[in-house]
C-alpha cells in the first residue's frame, strides 16, 4: 500500500530549471497539541481561567492541552515566549495572556495565540467582564482560539437546557435546568411534581418552548429563560407535545390529538391560530422545520414502523425520507439544513444517526445504551444526546464525524433531553 | 345476550357487504377505466401541428376566407393577415434556411469527399513517384555500372596498373572512413546509452527522495476540521544539503488561513530529512534546493 | 360459546377500526352495541365489580404496538359490564417503555389509551372517559430490561 502511494508520486517537468512538486493528498485529523499558559495576574480569582479554557478545548476533541506541570515557563508576554521550548514539548500552539482590573471594576483579559512551529503570533485580543462573568471571559477565549485554529466558530459560550428527573416523588421531582454548555452555572427554570419534557430553543435563543404536565395534563408553554416568565400556548384534549420553532420564530410546529389521532399542526404564536399539517390514523409526531421553513420533517408510523417523513406546508403531501433501519424517529435538521440527525434502531439497538437529506446516506454516530434526543450544536460540528450509564440517564456528546465522544459527568438524578442553544447575543 | 349477537350480526354483515361492494367497485373501476390520456394529448399536439401547417399553407387563400367570415372584425382579420404573412415569411425564411443548410451540408460533404479523394490520389501519386524514383535509380545505376565496365574494359590494359593502385588506395580510404564512422557511431550510442541509464538512475533516486519527503509531510499534516477535499495550498520549501528545511513560503494560498497554516506547520514539524544527506550534490543543486509541495486533500469525508 | 362469539365480533369491530376503515363505520357499530347494555345481566352489581377487580386495571402491550391483546380484551369486557351497571367517569393513562424517542412514546401511550377507550365504547360503555398519555415519563418499574419494559408498556384504568 505504501509502495503504491510512492508510485502515485508526481514528478512534474523533470528539467534543470523547473522546481519539483510533491503532492500531499493525505494527512491526519488528530487533536492539535496546544498549551494554555496560566494567565498573568489571575491568582486569587474565584475561577481558574486557564483550567476552563483547557477543559473547553479538550472537550471539543480537537485539542490536546499541555498540563501545567509539563510547562518549562509561564510566559505572559510575547517576549517571554521561547518557541524552542514549546517545540521541544511537541506543542503546536501556545496561548498566553494577562488580566488587568479596570478602574470601573471590570476585568480585562488580554490574550495572544502563537504558532510555535512557525514562530509567530497568530492573533491577539481582549475580552472584558465583571466578576460573575469570569467564566464567560474564559469561554470567549476558547471560542476565539478554537475558531482561529479550526476555521469553525466556537460554541463554548452557548447554553443548554435539559430535563432532570430526581426519581423521588415530590414537588421538585422533574426539573427543567439551564446551564453553560460545559454544565457549569446550572439554574432550575422549572420544578414540578409531574413530568416536564421536550424543551426547544427559539432560533434567536430568547425563548424556550416545552411541555409540562403541571395541570395533570400535558400543555405547551413558552418561557423566557432570562426572566423566567412563561405563557401557556395550548390546552387541548389529548396530546399537546413536541413543540419546535420555525426559522423565524413566529410559529411553532407541534402535536395535538384533539381530532382523534396524533397529528402535526403549525401554530402562529402571535394569534395562536392553527394549521393542520398531517392527517393519518397512525402516529405523526416530533416535527422539526426545514431550514427554509417551508416544510416540516416528522416521525410517522404510517408505514408500519416509525420512520421519518417530510411534508411541505403548502401542499401537505408527506414524503418518506428514511429507509434504513427498523425505527427512525425524532428528526432534527442540522444548522446547514443539509442533514438530519435522529434516533435510529438497528438490530434492536438504538443509536443516534445522521442522514444526508439529498443523498439519503446514513451514518451511525453513537453506540452507547438507549441513545435518544439528539440536539445539534449551532456550529454543526457536534451534537449532544441522552444515553444511559450504569442505569442512569446521562448526557453524551459526539462530533459529527463520530470521532470525538464523551459523556458528561452524571448528576443527582436522571438527566435527559438536552437542547443546545443557538449562538447567543 | 344472544340477542346482542343477532343484533350485532346484521350491521357487521351489512358493513362486510358494503366493503365487499366497495372493493369490487374499485376493482371494476380500476380495470375498466379509460386508458391514460397520454395518447389523447399526443393527438392534440398533432392536430395543432396540422392546423398550423394548413394555416400556413392556406395563407395565400386568406382573402377567400376573409369574405366568408363576415362577422370577424377587421382588426382581427388584419391581425390574422399579418400573422399569416409573418408565418409565411417565417416559413419561407425557415425553408430558405433549411435549403441553405442543406446546400451547405451538401457542399461541405462534396468538398470533404473531394478532399478525401484528392488526398487519396495525392498519396497514390506520391507512392507511384517514389516507386518510379527507386526504379529510375536502379536503372541509372545499372546503366552507369555498364558504362563503367565498358570503359574499364577499353582502358583496362593500359591503365590497369594505375587503376588498380588507385582503386586500392580508394578502397582503403573508404574502408578507413567507414570504420571511423562506425567507431564514432558506436561511441555516440554508448554515450547516449550511458546518459540514459544515468538519467533513469537519477530519476529513480530523485523519486525516492521525494517519496521520503512526501511520506514525512503526510505524517505531520494535521488538517483543520474546516478542510475540505478540493482545497489546495502550495508551499515552496528551501532545503540545505543536510536535509534541513530552512524556509517555507506560501506560493499559492488555499484562501483559508487555517488550512495554509496547517500545511506550513506540517512542513515545519518535519524539520529535517536525514535521508537527503547522502544525495548526489549535483542532483541536490538541480532538484532539491527548492521543492514545491502541493497540499490537496483527497481523503476527507467532506 | 357465547363469549367466543362476542370476542370474535369485537375483534372484527376493533380490527375494522384499526385497519383504517372510516371512523363513521366504527360509529355505526357502537350504537347497536350500546342498546343492549341495560338489557344485560342477571348478575348483581357487586358481582360485576368483583369480576372487574379480578380482571385488574392495568393492561399491557407489545413493543411499539397499540393493539389490545386477547387477555386485555377479556379483562376490559369485565370492566365494561361493571361500568355499564354502575357508570362513573374514568381516566385512562397510557404509558410506554423507555426505548425509542420520548414524544413518539407519548403518542404511543395516547394510542394505547385510545384503543382501550374505543374498545369500551364498542362494549357499550357510555361513561365520560379522559385519555392522558405519560409516554415513558412515569415508569412502573425502573429496570432497563424486558422484564421491566413489559410492565411499563401499559394502560392504567383509573
PDB file of C-alpha atoms in Angstrom, chain A residues 2 5-6 8-11 14-33 62 84 87 92-93 113-120 122 146-152 354 363 400-402, chain B residues 199 202-203 206-208 210-215 217-228 234 236 244 257-258 261-262 264-266 268-269 271 283 286-288 290-301:
ATOM      1  CA  UNK A   2       2.722   2.439   0.949  1.00  0.00           C
ATOM      2  CA  UNK A   5       1.472   5.732  -2.763  1.00  0.00           C
ATOM      3  CA  UNK A   6       5.108   6.029  -3.716  1.00  0.00           C
ATOM      4  CA  UNK A   8       1.470   7.796  -7.314  1.00  0.00           C
ATOM      5  CA  UNK A   9       4.126  10.340  -6.576  1.00  0.00           C
ATOM      6  CA  UNK A  10       4.032  13.075  -9.101  1.00  0.00           C
ATOM      7  CA  UNK A  11       7.147  14.345 -10.707  1.00  0.00           C
ATOM      8  CA  UNK A  14      11.988  16.929 -14.681  1.00  0.00           C
ATOM      9  CA  UNK A  15      14.122  19.572 -16.298  1.00  0.00           C
ATOM     10  CA  UNK A  16      17.011  21.504 -14.880  1.00  0.00           C
ATOM     11  CA  UNK A  17      15.099  24.679 -14.120  1.00  0.00           C
ATOM     12  CA  UNK A  18      11.580  23.670 -13.103  1.00  0.00           C
ATOM     13  CA  UNK A  19      11.037  23.168  -9.376  1.00  0.00           C
ATOM     14  CA  UNK A  20       9.868  19.708  -8.428  1.00  0.00           C
ATOM     15  CA  UNK A  21       6.423  19.476  -6.889  1.00  0.00           C
ATOM     16  CA  UNK A  22       5.382  16.923  -4.331  1.00  0.00           C
ATOM     17  CA  UNK A  23       1.660  16.426  -3.959  1.00  0.00           C
ATOM     18  CA  UNK A  24       0.266  15.737  -0.498  1.00  0.00           C
ATOM     19  CA  UNK A  25      -3.194  14.212  -0.658  1.00  0.00           C
ATOM     20  CA  UNK A  26      -3.392  12.548   2.713  1.00  0.00           C
ATOM     21  CA  UNK A  27      -2.934  13.556   6.288  1.00  0.00           C
ATOM     22  CA  UNK A  28      -4.356  13.017   9.688  1.00  0.00           C
ATOM     23  CA  UNK A  29      -7.035  14.706  11.758  1.00  0.00           C
ATOM     24  CA  UNK A  30      -5.504  14.368  15.153  1.00  0.00           C
ATOM     25  CA  UNK A  31      -6.026  16.504  18.192  1.00  0.00           C
ATOM     26  CA  UNK A  32      -3.853  19.607  17.949  1.00  0.00           C
ATOM     27  CA  UNK A  33      -1.394  19.930  20.831  1.00  0.00           C
ATOM     28  CA  UNK A  62      -9.884  18.692  18.533  1.00  0.00           C
ATOM     29  CA  UNK A  84      12.181  26.224  21.035  1.00  0.00           C
ATOM     30  CA  UNK A  87       8.606  22.855  20.206  1.00  0.00           C
ATOM     31  CA  UNK A  92       1.839  23.428  18.018  1.00  0.00           C
ATOM     32  CA  UNK A  93       0.225  26.461  19.631  1.00  0.00           C
ATOM     33  CA  UNK A 113      -2.193  32.923  20.299  1.00  0.00           C
ATOM     34  CA  UNK A 114       1.199  31.788  18.972  1.00  0.00           C
ATOM     35  CA  UNK A 115       2.074  29.377  16.207  1.00  0.00           C
ATOM     36  CA  UNK A 116       5.037  27.605  17.786  1.00  0.00           C
ATOM     37  CA  UNK A 117       6.245  25.843  14.642  1.00  0.00           C
ATOM     38  CA  UNK A 118       6.351  28.964  12.504  1.00  0.00           C
ATOM     39  CA  UNK A 119       7.412  31.092  15.440  1.00  0.00           C
ATOM     40  CA  UNK A 120       4.896  33.874  15.111  1.00  0.00           C
ATOM     41  CA  UNK A 122      -1.485  34.300  15.091  1.00  0.00           C
ATOM     42  CA  UNK A 146     -10.902  27.385  18.524  1.00  0.00           C
ATOM     43  CA  UNK A 147     -12.060  29.422  15.553  1.00  0.00           C
ATOM     44  CA  UNK A 148      -8.575  30.681  14.630  1.00  0.00           C
ATOM     45  CA  UNK A 149      -7.171  27.168  14.554  1.00  0.00           C
ATOM     46  CA  UNK A 150     -10.053  25.113  13.216  1.00  0.00           C
ATOM     47  CA  UNK A 151     -11.800  27.609  10.968  1.00  0.00           C
ATOM     48  CA  UNK A 152     -15.089  26.803  12.710  1.00  0.00           C
ATOM     49  CA  UNK A 354     -27.245  11.333  10.707  1.00  0.00           C
ATOM     50  CA  UNK A 363     -24.125   7.321   9.304  1.00  0.00           C
ATOM     51  CA  UNK A 400     -20.441  14.864  13.575  1.00  0.00           C
ATOM     52  CA  UNK A 401     -17.609  12.806  12.096  1.00  0.00           C
ATOM     53  CA  UNK A 402     -18.214  10.416  15.021  1.00  0.00           C
TER      54      UNK A 402
ATOM     55  CA  UNK B 199      19.227   9.848 -16.094  1.00  0.00           C
ATOM     56  CA  UNK B 202      18.864   9.846 -11.206  1.00  0.00           C
ATOM     57  CA  UNK B 203      15.107   9.987 -11.818  1.00  0.00           C
ATOM     58  CA  UNK B 206      15.052  11.768  -7.069  1.00  0.00           C
ATOM     59  CA  UNK B 207      11.764   9.947  -6.934  1.00  0.00           C
ATOM     60  CA  UNK B 208      12.718   8.016  -3.883  1.00  0.00           C
ATOM     61  CA  UNK B 210      10.663  12.874  -2.995  1.00  0.00           C
ATOM     62  CA  UNK B 211       8.780   9.851  -1.698  1.00  0.00           C
ATOM     63  CA  UNK B 212      10.540  10.195   1.636  1.00  0.00           C
ATOM     64  CA  UNK B 213       9.670  13.874   1.743  1.00  0.00           C
ATOM     65  CA  UNK B 214       6.038  13.146   0.847  1.00  0.00           C
ATOM     66  CA  UNK B 215       5.711  10.481   3.484  1.00  0.00           C
ATOM     67  CA  UNK B 217       4.967  15.616   5.414  1.00  0.00           C
ATOM     68  CA  UNK B 218       1.833  13.494   5.168  1.00  0.00           C
ATOM     69  CA  UNK B 219       2.578  12.029   8.539  1.00  0.00           C
ATOM     70  CA  UNK B 220       2.812  15.503  10.068  1.00  0.00           C
ATOM     71  CA  UNK B 221      -0.083  17.111   8.266  1.00  0.00           C
ATOM     72  CA  UNK B 222      -2.940  17.612  10.684  1.00  0.00           C
ATOM     73  CA  UNK B 223      -5.815  19.166   8.776  1.00  0.00           C
ATOM     74  CA  UNK B 224      -8.215  21.572  10.455  1.00  0.00           C
ATOM     75  CA  UNK B 225     -11.812  20.321  10.572  1.00  0.00           C
ATOM     76  CA  UNK B 226     -12.779  23.077   8.170  1.00  0.00           C
ATOM     77  CA  UNK B 227     -10.567  21.494   5.482  1.00  0.00           C
ATOM     78  CA  UNK B 228     -12.460  20.055   2.520  1.00  0.00           C
ATOM     79  CA  UNK B 234       1.139  25.248  -2.478  1.00  0.00           C
ATOM     80  CA  UNK B 236       7.859  26.310  -1.589  1.00  0.00           C
ATOM     81  CA  UNK B 244      17.155  20.537   6.895  1.00  0.00           C
ATOM     82  CA  UNK B 257      -5.628  30.807   6.967  1.00  0.00           C
ATOM     83  CA  UNK B 258      -6.200  27.636   8.983  1.00  0.00           C
ATOM     84  CA  UNK B 261      -1.155  27.243   8.473  1.00  0.00           C
ATOM     85  CA  UNK B 262      -1.755  23.508   8.835  1.00  0.00           C
ATOM     86  CA  UNK B 264       3.099  25.158   6.833  1.00  0.00           C
ATOM     87  CA  UNK B 265       3.070  23.545  10.261  1.00  0.00           C
ATOM     88  CA  UNK B 266       3.308  20.109   8.698  1.00  0.00           C
ATOM     89  CA  UNK B 268       7.927  22.848   9.834  1.00  0.00           C
ATOM     90  CA  UNK B 269       7.177  19.858  12.003  1.00  0.00           C
ATOM     91  CA  UNK B 271      12.144  19.943  10.261  1.00  0.00           C
ATOM     92  CA  UNK B 283      21.128  16.426  -8.026  1.00  0.00           C
ATOM     93  CA  UNK B 286      19.411  20.856  -9.515  1.00  0.00           C
ATOM     94  CA  UNK B 287      16.275  19.449  -7.855  1.00  0.00           C
ATOM     95  CA  UNK B 288      16.290  19.814  -4.103  1.00  0.00           C
ATOM     96  CA  UNK B 290      13.867  24.265  -3.666  1.00  0.00           C
ATOM     97  CA  UNK B 291      10.880  21.955  -3.773  1.00  0.00           C
ATOM     98  CA  UNK B 292       7.211  22.810  -4.151  1.00  0.00           C
ATOM     99  CA  UNK B 293       4.716  20.983  -2.004  1.00  0.00           C
ATOM    100  CA  UNK B 294       1.096  20.967  -3.082  1.00  0.00           C
ATOM    101  CA  UNK B 295      -1.359  20.186  -0.288  1.00  0.00           C
ATOM    102  CA  UNK B 296      -4.577  18.933  -1.800  1.00  0.00           C
ATOM    103  CA  UNK B 297      -6.552  16.552   0.428  1.00  0.00           C
ATOM    104  CA  UNK B 298      -8.461  13.732  -1.217  1.00  0.00           C
ATOM    105  CA  UNK B 299      -9.185  11.527   1.784  1.00  0.00           C
ATOM    106  CA  UNK B 300     -11.528  13.789   3.746  1.00  0.00           C
ATOM    107  CA  UNK B 301     -15.123  12.838   4.319  1.00  0.00           C
TER     108      UNK B 301
END
